[in-house]
Structures are given as C-alpha cells and as structure tokens.
Coordinates of C-alpha atoms and ligand atoms in Angstrom, one line a residue:
M282 CA -114.7 -48.0 33.9
R283 CA -111.7 -47.4 31.7
K284 CA -108.5 -45.8 33.0
S285 CA -106.1 -43.5 31.2
N286 CA -103.0 -41.3 31.7
I287 CA -103.1 -38.0 30.0
I288 CA -99.9 -35.8 29.8
V289 CA -100.0 -32.1 29.3
N290 CA -96.6 -30.5 28.8
T291 CA -96.6 -26.7 28.7
K292 CA -92.9 -26.7 27.8
I293 CA -93.6 -27.8 24.2
S294 CA -95.8 -25.8 21.8
K295 CA -96.6 -25.6 18.1
G296 CA -97.5 -21.9 18.5
I297 CA -100.5 -19.7 19.0
I298 CA -104.0 -20.9 18.3
N299 CA -105.5 -18.5 15.8
P300 CA -108.8 -17.2 17.3
N301 CA -110.3 -17.5 13.9
I302 CA -110.4 -21.3 14.3
Y303 CA -113.5 -20.6 16.3
G304 CA -115.1 -18.9 13.3
Q305 CA -118.7 -19.3 12.1
F306 CA -120.5 -19.5 8.7
S307 CA -123.8 -18.1 7.8
E308 CA -125.3 -18.6 4.3
H309 CA -128.4 -17.5 2.6
L310 CA -129.7 -21.0 3.0
G311 CA -133.0 -22.1 4.6
R312 CA -133.6 -20.3 7.9
C313 CA -130.0 -19.3 8.7
I314 CA -130.0 -15.7 7.8
Y315 CA -133.7 -15.0 7.3
E316 CA -135.6 -15.8 10.6
G317 CA -132.6 -17.3 12.3
I318 CA -130.6 -14.1 12.5
F319 CA -132.4 -11.4 10.6
V320 CA -136.1 -10.8 10.9
K321 CA -138.4 -8.7 8.8
D322 CA -140.8 -6.2 10.3
E323 CA -143.8 -8.5 10.0
D324 CA -142.1 -11.3 12.0
C325 CA -142.6 -9.3 15.2
I326 CA -139.5 -10.8 16.9
P327 CA -137.6 -8.4 19.1
N328 CA -134.7 -7.2 17.2
V329 CA -132.1 -4.4 16.8
N330 CA -131.9 -3.2 13.2
G331 CA -133.3 -6.5 12.1
M332 CA -130.9 -8.7 14.1
R333 CA -132.7 -11.0 16.6
K334 CA -131.9 -9.9 20.1
D335 CA -132.1 -13.4 21.6
V336 CA -129.8 -14.9 19.0
I337 CA -127.3 -12.1 19.1
S338 CA -127.1 -12.0 22.8
A339 CA -126.4 -15.8 22.9
L340 CA -123.8 -15.6 20.2
K341 CA -122.0 -12.6 21.8
K342 CA -121.2 -14.8 24.8
L343 CA -119.1 -16.9 22.5
H344 CA -116.9 -14.0 21.3
I345 CA -117.1 -15.2 17.7
P346 CA -113.9 -14.0 16.0
V347 CA -115.0 -14.1 12.3
L348 CA -118.1 -14.8 10.3
R349 CA -118.2 -16.1 6.7
W350 CA -121.0 -15.0 4.4
P351 CA -123.0 -15.1 2.0
G352 CA -122.1 -18.7 1.2
G353 CA -121.4 -21.4 0.4
C354 CA -122.9 -22.3 -2.9
F355 CA -125.1 -19.2 -2.6
A356 CA -122.0 -16.9 -2.9
D357 CA -121.4 -18.0 -6.5
T358 CA -124.8 -16.9 -7.6
Y359 CA -124.8 -13.7 -5.5
H360 CA -124.5 -10.3 -7.1
W361 CA -123.8 -7.9 -4.3
K362 CA -125.2 -4.8 -6.0
D363 CA -128.7 -6.5 -5.8
G364 CA -128.4 -6.2 -2.0
I365 CA -127.6 -2.5 -1.4
G366 CA -129.7 0.7 -1.5
P367 CA -133.3 1.2 -0.5
K368 CA -134.9 -2.1 0.2
S369 CA -138.0 -1.4 -1.9
N370 CA -135.7 -1.1 -4.9
R371 CA -133.8 -4.3 -4.3
K372 CA -134.0 -7.0 -6.9
T373 CA -135.7 -10.3 -6.1
I374 CA -133.8 -13.3 -7.2
V375 CA -134.2 -17.1 -6.9
N376 CA -131.9 -19.0 -4.6
T377 CA -131.4 -21.8 -7.1
N378 CA -129.0 -23.8 -4.8
W379 CA -131.3 -24.0 -1.8
G380 CA -134.8 -24.9 -2.5
G381 CA -135.6 -22.4 -5.3
E382 CA -136.7 -19.9 -2.6
T383 CA -137.3 -16.3 -3.5
E384 CA -134.6 -14.1 -2.1
D385 CA -135.6 -10.5 -1.7
N386 CA -132.1 -9.3 -0.9
S387 CA -133.3 -7.5 2.2
F388 CA -130.1 -8.8 3.9
G389 CA -127.2 -7.5 2.0
T390 CA -123.7 -6.0 2.6
H391 CA -124.8 -3.3 5.0
E392 CA -127.0 -5.7 7.0
F393 CA -124.1 -8.2 7.1
M394 CA -121.7 -5.6 8.4
E395 CA -124.3 -4.5 11.0
L396 CA -124.5 -8.2 12.1
C397 CA -120.7 -8.4 12.4
D398 CA -120.7 -5.1 14.3
Q399 CA -123.3 -6.4 16.8
L400 CA -121.4 -9.6 17.2
G401 CA -118.1 -7.8 17.5
C402 CA -116.5 -10.1 14.9
E403 CA -114.5 -9.7 11.7
A404 CA -116.3 -10.2 8.4
Y405 CA -115.2 -12.8 5.9
I406 CA -116.9 -12.2 2.5
S407 CA -116.9 -15.0 -0.1
G408 CA -116.7 -13.4 -3.6
N409 CA -118.6 -14.7 -6.6
V410 CA -116.2 -16.3 -9.1
G411 CA -118.6 -19.0 -10.5
S412 CA -121.1 -16.6 -12.1
G413 CA -119.6 -13.2 -11.3
S414 CA -116.8 -11.2 -12.7
V415 CA -113.5 -9.8 -11.7
S416 CA -114.8 -6.3 -11.8
E417 CA -117.8 -7.2 -9.7
L418 CA -115.6 -8.5 -6.9
S419 CA -113.1 -5.7 -7.3
D420 CA -116.0 -3.2 -7.0
W421 CA -117.2 -5.0 -3.8
I422 CA -113.9 -4.6 -2.1
E423 CA -113.7 -0.9 -3.2
Y424 CA -117.2 -0.4 -1.8
C425 CA -116.3 -1.9 1.5
N426 CA -112.8 -0.6 1.9
M427 CA -112.2 2.6 0.1
G428 CA -112.0 5.6 2.4
G429 CA -111.4 8.4 -0.1
I430 CA -113.4 9.5 -3.1
S431 CA -114.2 6.8 -5.7
P432 CA -117.3 5.6 -7.5
M433 CA -117.9 2.7 -5.1
A434 CA -117.0 4.7 -2.0
D435 CA -119.4 7.4 -3.1
L436 CA -122.1 4.8 -3.7
R437 CA -121.6 3.4 -0.2
R438 CA -121.9 6.9 1.2
K439 CA -125.1 7.4 -0.7
N440 CA -126.4 4.3 1.0
G441 CA -125.6 5.7 4.4
K442 CA -122.1 4.5 5.4
D443 CA -119.5 7.2 5.4
T444 CA -116.4 5.4 6.6
P445 CA -115.1 2.2 5.1
W446 CA -115.6 -1.1 6.9
N447 CA -112.1 -2.4 6.0
V448 CA -113.1 -6.0 5.5
K449 CA -110.0 -8.1 5.8
Y450 CA -111.0 -11.6 4.8
W451 CA -112.1 -12.2 1.1
G452 CA -112.8 -15.6 -0.4
I453 CA -112.0 -16.1 -4.1
G454 CA -115.1 -18.2 -4.8
N455 CA -116.4 -21.3 -3.1
E456 CA -116.1 -24.9 -4.0
A457 CA -114.9 -24.0 -7.5
W458 CA -114.6 -27.7 -8.3
G459 CA -118.4 -28.1 -7.8
G460 CA -121.2 -25.6 -7.1
G461 CA -118.8 -22.7 -7.7
G462 CA -118.2 -23.4 -11.4
S463 CA -117.4 -27.1 -11.9
M464 CA -113.8 -26.0 -12.7
K465 CA -110.6 -28.1 -13.1
P466 CA -107.9 -27.0 -10.7
E467 CA -105.7 -25.6 -13.4
F468 CA -108.5 -23.4 -14.7
Y469 CA -109.4 -22.2 -11.2
A470 CA -105.8 -21.5 -10.3
N471 CA -105.5 -19.2 -13.3
L472 CA -108.8 -17.5 -12.4
A473 CA -107.6 -17.1 -8.8
R474 CA -104.5 -15.3 -10.1
Q475 CA -106.6 -13.0 -12.2
Y476 CA -109.1 -12.2 -9.4
S477 CA -106.3 -11.7 -6.9
T478 CA -104.6 -9.2 -9.2
Y479 CA -107.7 -6.9 -8.9
M480 CA -108.4 -7.5 -5.2
R481 CA -106.7 -4.3 -4.1
N482 CA -105.7 -2.8 -0.8
Y483 CA -107.2 0.6 -0.3
D484 CA -105.4 1.2 3.0
N485 CA -102.0 -0.2 3.7
S486 CA -102.7 -0.4 7.4
H487 CA -105.7 -2.7 6.6
Q488 CA -104.3 -5.3 4.1
I489 CA -106.8 -7.7 2.8
Y490 CA -106.4 -11.5 3.2
K491 CA -107.2 -13.6 0.2
I492 CA -108.5 -17.2 0.7
A493 CA -108.6 -19.4 -2.4
S494 CA -111.3 -22.0 -2.9
G495 CA -109.8 -25.2 -1.7
A496 CA -110.3 -28.9 -1.9
N497 CA -113.2 -31.2 -1.0
G498 CA -111.9 -33.7 1.5
Y499 CA -109.2 -35.9 0.0
D500 CA -108.7 -34.0 -3.3
Y501 CA -105.0 -33.4 -2.7
N502 CA -104.5 -32.7 -6.4
W503 CA -106.6 -29.6 -6.1
T504 CA -104.5 -28.3 -3.2
R505 CA -101.3 -29.1 -5.0
T506 CA -102.3 -27.5 -8.3
V507 CA -103.8 -24.3 -6.8
C508 CA -100.8 -23.8 -4.5
E509 CA -98.3 -24.5 -7.2
M510 CA -99.9 -22.2 -9.8
A511 CA -101.4 -19.5 -7.6
G512 CA -99.6 -19.8 -4.2
D513 CA -97.8 -16.6 -4.6
M514 CA -101.1 -14.7 -5.0
I515 CA -103.1 -16.0 -2.1
D516 CA -102.8 -15.9 1.7
A517 CA -104.7 -19.1 2.5
I518 CA -106.5 -22.0 0.8
S519 CA -109.6 -23.5 2.1
L520 CA -110.6 -27.1 2.9
H521 CA -114.2 -28.4 3.1
Y522 CA -114.9 -31.6 5.0
Y523 CA -118.3 -32.7 6.3
T524 CA -119.0 -35.6 8.6
F525 CA -121.7 -38.0 7.5
A526 CA -123.0 -41.0 9.4
S527 CA -123.0 -43.2 6.2
D528 CA -121.4 -43.5 2.8
D529 CA -124.7 -43.0 1.0
W530 CA -125.3 -39.3 0.1
E531 CA -129.0 -40.0 -0.3
H532 CA -129.3 -41.4 3.2
K533 CA -126.8 -39.6 5.3
G534 CA -128.4 -40.9 8.6
A535 CA -130.8 -39.2 11.0
A536 CA -129.6 -36.4 13.3
T537 CA -131.3 -38.0 16.3
L538 CA -132.3 -41.6 17.1
F539 CA -129.2 -43.0 15.4
S540 CA -127.9 -46.5 15.8
R541 CA -124.7 -47.3 17.6
S542 CA -123.0 -48.2 14.4
E543 CA -124.0 -44.8 13.0
Y544 CA -122.5 -43.2 16.1
L545 CA -119.2 -45.1 15.6
K546 CA -119.1 -44.3 11.9
T547 CA -119.7 -40.6 12.5
L548 CA -116.8 -40.4 14.9
T549 CA -114.5 -42.5 12.6
K550 CA -115.2 -40.0 9.8
T551 CA -114.7 -37.1 12.1
L552 CA -111.3 -38.3 13.1
C553 CA -110.2 -38.3 9.4
M554 CA -110.0 -34.5 9.7
D555 CA -106.6 -35.0 11.4
E556 CA -105.1 -36.9 8.5
L557 CA -106.7 -34.5 6.0
I558 CA -105.1 -31.5 7.6
E559 CA -101.8 -33.3 8.0
N560 CA -101.7 -34.2 4.3
H561 CA -103.0 -30.9 2.9
S562 CA -100.6 -29.0 5.1
R563 CA -97.6 -31.0 3.8
I564 CA -98.6 -30.1 0.3
I565 CA -99.2 -26.4 1.1
K566 CA -95.8 -26.1 2.8
Q567 CA -94.1 -27.3 -0.4
F568 CA -95.5 -24.4 -2.3
S569 CA -95.2 -21.6 0.3
P570 CA -93.1 -19.2 -1.8
D571 CA -90.2 -17.2 -0.4
G572 CA -90.9 -18.2 3.2
K573 CA -94.4 -16.7 2.9
K574 CA -96.7 -19.1 4.6
I575 CA -100.0 -20.1 3.0
G576 CA -102.5 -20.9 5.6
L577 CA -105.2 -23.6 5.7
A578 CA -108.7 -22.3 6.3
V579 CA -111.2 -25.1 7.0
D580 CA -114.0 -22.8 6.2
E581 CA -116.7 -25.4 6.1
W582 CA -116.9 -28.3 8.6
G583 CA -119.5 -30.1 10.7
T584 CA -122.1 -32.9 10.6
W585 CA -124.4 -33.3 7.7
F586 CA -127.4 -35.5 8.4
D587 CA -130.8 -36.1 6.8
V588 CA -133.2 -33.1 7.3
E589 CA -135.8 -33.3 10.0
E590 CA -139.0 -34.8 9.0
G591 CA -141.5 -32.3 7.7
T592 CA -138.9 -29.7 6.8
K593 CA -137.9 -28.6 3.3
P594 CA -135.0 -30.7 1.9
G595 CA -133.3 -27.6 0.6
F596 CA -133.2 -26.0 4.0
L597 CA -130.7 -28.5 5.6
Y598 CA -132.4 -28.2 9.0
Q599 CA -131.2 -30.8 11.5
Q600 CA -131.3 -31.4 15.2
N601 CA -128.1 -31.5 17.2
T602 CA -127.2 -34.1 19.9
I603 CA -124.3 -34.9 22.2
R604 CA -122.9 -36.8 19.2
D605 CA -122.6 -33.4 17.4
A606 CA -121.0 -32.0 20.5
I607 CA -118.4 -34.8 20.3
V608 CA -117.8 -34.1 16.6
A609 CA -117.2 -30.4 17.5
G610 CA -114.9 -31.2 20.4
I611 CA -112.8 -33.6 18.3
N612 CA -112.6 -31.2 15.3
L613 CA -111.7 -28.2 17.5
N614 CA -109.0 -30.3 19.3
I615 CA -107.6 -31.3 15.9
F616 CA -107.5 -27.6 14.7
N617 CA -105.8 -26.5 18.0
N618 CA -103.2 -29.2 17.5
H619 CA -102.6 -28.1 13.9
C620 CA -102.3 -24.4 14.9
D621 CA -99.1 -24.1 12.9
T622 CA -101.1 -24.4 9.6
V623 CA -104.8 -24.0 10.4
V624 CA -105.4 -20.2 10.3
M625 CA -109.2 -20.3 10.3
A626 CA -112.1 -22.7 10.6
N627 CA -115.8 -22.0 10.2
I628 CA -118.4 -24.5 11.4
A629 CA -121.4 -25.0 9.0
Q630 CA -123.5 -23.2 10.0
M631 CA -124.2 -20.8 12.8
V632 CA -128.1 -20.9 13.0
N633 CA -130.7 -23.4 11.8
V634 CA -128.5 -25.1 9.2
L635 CA -126.5 -28.4 9.5
Q636 CA -124.5 -28.5 12.7
A637 CA -126.0 -25.3 14.1
L638 CA -125.1 -23.7 17.4
I639 CA -128.6 -22.2 17.7
L640 CA -132.0 -23.4 16.5
T641 CA -135.0 -21.2 16.2
D642 CA -138.7 -21.8 15.9
G643 CA -140.6 -18.5 15.3
P644 CA -139.8 -16.4 18.4
R645 CA -138.4 -19.4 20.3
M646 CA -134.7 -20.2 20.4
L647 CA -132.5 -23.0 21.8
L648 CA -128.8 -23.6 22.3
T649 CA -127.5 -26.8 20.9
P650 CA -124.9 -29.1 22.5
T651 CA -122.5 -27.8 19.9
Y652 CA -123.0 -24.2 21.3
H653 CA -121.8 -25.4 24.7
V654 CA -118.7 -26.9 23.2
F655 CA -117.8 -23.6 21.6
D656 CA -118.5 -21.9 25.0
M657 CA -116.3 -24.3 26.9
Y658 CA -113.4 -24.1 24.4
Q659 CA -113.3 -20.2 24.3
G660 CA -110.1 -20.1 26.4
H661 CA -108.2 -21.7 23.5
M662 CA -108.7 -18.6 21.3
G663 CA -105.4 -16.8 20.9
A664 CA -103.8 -19.1 23.5
R665 CA -100.4 -20.9 23.2
Q666 CA -101.1 -24.5 22.2
V667 CA -99.2 -26.9 24.4
E668 CA -98.4 -30.5 23.9
S669 CA -100.9 -33.0 25.2
Y670 CA -101.2 -36.8 24.9
A671 CA -103.6 -39.4 26.0
E672 CA -102.9 -43.1 26.5
T673 CA -105.9 -44.7 24.8
E674 CA -107.7 -48.0 24.1
L675 CA -109.4 -48.8 20.9
I676 CA -113.2 -48.9 21.1
G677 CA -115.9 -49.6 18.5
D678 CA -117.0 -52.6 16.4
E679 CA -115.7 -54.6 13.5
V680 CA -116.4 -51.7 11.0
S681 CA -115.4 -48.7 13.0
S682 CA -112.8 -48.5 15.7
F683 CA -110.8 -45.6 17.2
P684 CA -109.1 -44.4 20.4
N685 CA -111.4 -43.7 23.3
L686 CA -109.9 -40.3 24.2
Q687 CA -108.8 -37.2 22.3
V688 CA -107.3 -34.1 23.8
S689 CA -105.8 -30.6 23.2
A690 CA -104.4 -28.1 25.6
S691 CA -103.3 -24.5 25.7
E692 CA -101.9 -21.8 28.0
K693 CA -103.0 -18.2 28.3
D694 CA -102.6 -15.6 31.0
G695 CA -101.2 -18.1 33.4
K696 CA -104.2 -20.4 32.9
V697 CA -104.1 -23.8 31.2
L698 CA -107.2 -25.1 29.4
V699 CA -107.4 -28.9 28.7
T700 CA -110.2 -30.1 26.5
I701 CA -110.8 -33.8 26.5
V702 CA -113.3 -35.8 24.5
N703 CA -114.4 -39.2 25.8
L704 CA -115.6 -40.8 22.6
D705 CA -116.6 -44.0 24.4
D706 CA -120.4 -44.1 24.6
E707 CA -120.4 -47.1 26.9
N708 CA -117.8 -46.4 29.6
E709 CA -116.6 -43.6 31.8
C710 CA -112.9 -43.0 32.0
N711 CA -110.9 -42.5 35.1
A712 CA -108.3 -40.0 33.8
H713 CA -105.1 -39.2 35.6
I714 CA -103.7 -36.0 34.1
M715 CA -100.0 -35.3 34.6
L716 CA -98.7 -31.8 34.2
G717 CA -95.3 -30.9 32.9
G718 CA -94.0 -27.3 33.4
Y719 CA -97.2 -26.2 35.2
K720 CA -98.4 -26.4 38.7
A721 CA -102.2 -26.2 39.3
S722 CA -103.6 -24.7 42.5
S723 CA -107.3 -24.7 41.4
V724 CA -109.4 -26.2 38.7
V725 CA -112.9 -25.8 37.2
C726 CA -114.2 -28.6 35.1
Q727 CA -117.3 -28.4 32.9
F728 CA -118.7 -31.0 30.5
V729 CA -121.6 -31.9 28.3
G730 CA -122.4 -35.5 27.7
G731 CA -123.3 -38.7 29.5
D732 CA -125.6 -40.0 26.8
A733 CA -124.7 -39.5 23.1
S734 CA -128.4 -39.2 22.0
K735 CA -129.5 -36.3 24.3
F736 CA -130.6 -33.1 22.7
N737 CA -132.6 -29.9 23.4
T738 CA -136.0 -29.3 22.1
F739 CA -138.1 -26.1 22.1
D740 CA -140.3 -27.6 24.8
K741 CA -137.3 -28.9 26.8
P742 CA -134.5 -26.5 25.9
N743 CA -132.3 -27.3 28.9
T744 CA -131.9 -31.1 28.6
V745 CA -128.3 -30.5 27.6
E746 CA -126.5 -27.9 29.6
K747 CA -122.9 -27.5 30.8
E748 CA -122.5 -29.4 34.1
N749 CA -119.6 -29.3 36.6
L750 CA -117.3 -32.2 37.3
D751 CA -115.3 -32.8 40.5
V752 CA -111.5 -32.9 40.0
L753 CA -108.9 -33.9 42.5
I754 CA -105.7 -32.0 42.5
S755 CA -102.6 -33.7 43.9
D756 CA -100.9 -32.0 46.9
D757 CA -97.9 -31.0 44.8
G758 CA -100.2 -29.5 42.1
Y759 CA -98.6 -31.6 39.3
S760 CA -101.4 -34.0 38.6
L761 CA -105.2 -34.2 38.5
D762 CA -107.8 -37.0 38.7
V763 CA -111.2 -36.8 37.0
I764 CA -113.8 -39.3 35.9
L765 CA -114.8 -38.4 32.4
P766 CA -118.5 -39.3 31.8
K767 CA -119.2 -41.5 28.8
A768 CA -119.8 -39.8 25.5
S769 CA -118.6 -36.4 26.8
V770 CA -116.7 -33.3 26.0
C771 CA -114.9 -31.9 29.1
A772 CA -113.0 -28.7 29.6
L773 CA -110.6 -28.3 32.6
E774 CA -109.5 -24.8 33.3
L775 CA -106.4 -24.8 35.6
E776 CA -104.9 -21.9 37.5
Ligands
AHR279 O1 -123.0 -25.6 3.9 C1 -123.8 -26.1 2.9 C2 -123.1 -26.2 1.6 O2 -122.1 -27.2 1.6 C3 -122.4 -25.0 1.1 O3 -123.2 -24.1 0.5 C4 -121.4 -25.5 0.2 O4 -120.2 -24.8 0.1 C5 -121.1 -26.9 0.7 O5 -121.2 -27.9 -0.3

C-alpha cells in the first residue's frame, strides 16, 4: 500500500467554480437524442412529451446546469427552421456527419427547450456557421428570445410558444477548423466578428453569451488568432480535447478489456488537459480587452474509444468502465482548479455516445461509472475552490508515467468537498489529509473503483455503484485518514 499526505487549505482560493463546468452535450448523433432521450410514439417507452421518463429522472438527480445542442459537427449542417412547426411538415434531411442516417427533424428547437425545462438546465445552442448564414443564426436568436412583436416571435407563437425562452448561451459554429467549415483561424475570426454583430440582445436583463469556436487540443495559434482578432466580440472561446488510448485514430482502443499499457496511456493523455488549459488560458488572458475577461469553455471532452462490436461506426457507441470514471474525475478536478478561466465544460456526450453518463437499450437503461462521478462531484458546483495538494509518487511503465494521486477541493455552505482520484490500478493508498482553516466534525466518503475494468451491463446494471468508505477524523478535527481503493474516484464531504 502507498502512503500520501494531502493538504487542503480553505484559506487560499482561486474563486468560485462555475456550475457550468458540470455541463453536458447532446448531439444528433447515433442514439443520443433519438431513443436515448427522445422517443417517438411507436417506441412505446414511457415518456413525457417525448422525453424518456427513466433517463430524465436519472439526469435530474445530477442537477445539470447547462446542455449543449444540436452538435458538434451536426450543428454546422443543421438548419433550425427544418425543425419547427407541425411534425408532419418537417423536412427530412441526411445526417451526413454521423452514418448518413435519415433525420426527420422531429426533435427541434421546441423539443430541445422542453428537454432543458424538464432537466431544469440552461440551454446552450450551437449555431450553424459552416453551412448556414448570418441571418439564419440571427433569426434563431430572435425566434428564441424576442418577447415583443416581430416576424420570428410571431412564428414562435404560431408554433405554440407565447413567451420567449431567453436562451443565454450561443455558440458561433463548432470546430470551424474542421467539420465546421475547414477554415483558417483568420477567416473564422472575421466571420465570428460578423456573426457576433448580428447576434442581438432582445432583452437587456437577459444578455446573451457568445462562445467562439475554439482550438483542437494543442492548436495555440487558433486561440491566439481568434482572441486577437475577435476577442472584443465574444464572451468565451471553446477548447475541444478528447482522450484516446492510442495515437492511432483508426484504432483508438477498446472501451472495455483494455491492456494495462492502454490504461496508463489513457490517463497520461487525460492529464494533458491541465497543460492545455494552462497554455490556452495564458493566451486568452493576453487578449482580454479592457479588463473584460474571455472565458474558456471546454465544450467537448471525454474518452473516445472504438465503437462496440456490432454497432454502427457512425454512432460512436462505447461502453464505460472505471477507467472512464477516473478520466472524468481527473478532468473535473482540473477544471475546478482552473476555475479562474474555465467557465464551462461539456462532457461528450450525455447519453449513448462516447463517454456517456447513461446507456440505453430499447426500454432498458443503465448508469455508467461516469454518471456516479458527476453525482459525487455535485457539491463543487458554485462552490468556492480551495487550495489542495497531494504528495505523490510516479507510477506507470517506461512509456507512460504520472503521479498516483490527483485532487481538488471546494467549500460551500460550511461544507468542504474533497475529490481525490487514485490513478494507481495496482495499489491502495493510505491518505493522511491535513486541513488548514477548517475543522471537520463529521465526514461522509463515497467512491467508485477498485478495479479499472469494471462496468455495468444491461443484465448486471449495478456492478459499479457508489460505495461508502470509512474515514477516521482526528480528535482535533484537523486531519483525516482514509484508505483510497486502487483505481478509484473518492469524494469526501466534510462538515
Ligand atoms: O462528439 C463527437 C464529435 O466530436 C463532435 O460532433 C465534434 O464536434 C467532435 O469532433
């Protein structure tokens, strides 16, 4: 068993953790929207206005702050007017990005807003810059946000919604360097300026928040150019970074039954998120004009493995193990600790796609290990981040090595939440947690883990569940001792 000291000091903080860091992403891709969330009459799955009761009820427990839609790559082929009005009149299109499936547009703006309403979350709509137009996006905002009389507000009323939704978050395209138009950063930056000009506020008490399409991983030139040329016209810029288990795009590695070297590689790549945020943030800060702060929105992150055997390649359906839980725990800890720049993050994706929180199979549903991490981390939302530090040892092999522990902590309503990932798949860790500025009188500790390869199936949906861990509090309340299971994500809630 390894040993480690962990320090949590509530006297030092970088600020408030934006709840939107716990955001989600749902694209018209595979079985995310259709079947995973929204069911058609003939599917006979219990639903309210088309939204699956089981899925909504599980997601509501997470208090999701914000949901991004309709893509992803799909967003830059999506024409929103195809998805409003009577369903029988809606145009059928081809989802050219994701398997050439026929899209009947039965899930459109009204259905998305209904979904957000049922989840109790904010909407984040990604506009079409790649194949759309300035007027199309400008009309969409008018349709959603105009309260008075106008062509788009009247159209919305005709379609059954009298009052505006006041959608706050709007994306100016998606991956404009790739699927969103194969643009050069200078060209996109100019376009972002143009689009932003016509993305109007219709109600000054509900100002919109504009998120520019940002870099892919290490493309610092993209961030620099867009912030330099368009920084004065955006509120945030995005960053997309996925975790693969290999360097070969064609063979990303299996989601289950992975080798130890794939496990180690996956975590090495996940930990790069810290350096990426650090570097992009430094660039962004240089171009934040007149003291206005441009935020960083990591609006796509998560694991991307090979699709499950027998499923359609374009559907990006993968299983989810404790390894995924560890990837989620690490990333969320990183975002918490960068709460001075990271304003939003959206895991890809909420249901049935990539690192999903929920998987469905017809009427059946299961919660993945990643779901439980979001559940255990809920207390960080809107909390004051506090300094935390773990003494670590390097673990791994000749190719991949990294520290055995990773941590973040926050304080809210007199409670302190400490979330610790034990990345070591071979050893438990005896952790001695020292508290500065805070005295604990009680603690509840939950974890998922113990075996990196465990996962839930539809036949055995409870193989991975949150479990309780015993923690010893010192007599003076200023230190705690806990044995962190190997390959685990642990959350200690102190009071
Ligand atoms: O999440 C799947 C895809 O990954 C998104 O559509 C795209 O933005 C990214 O490349």
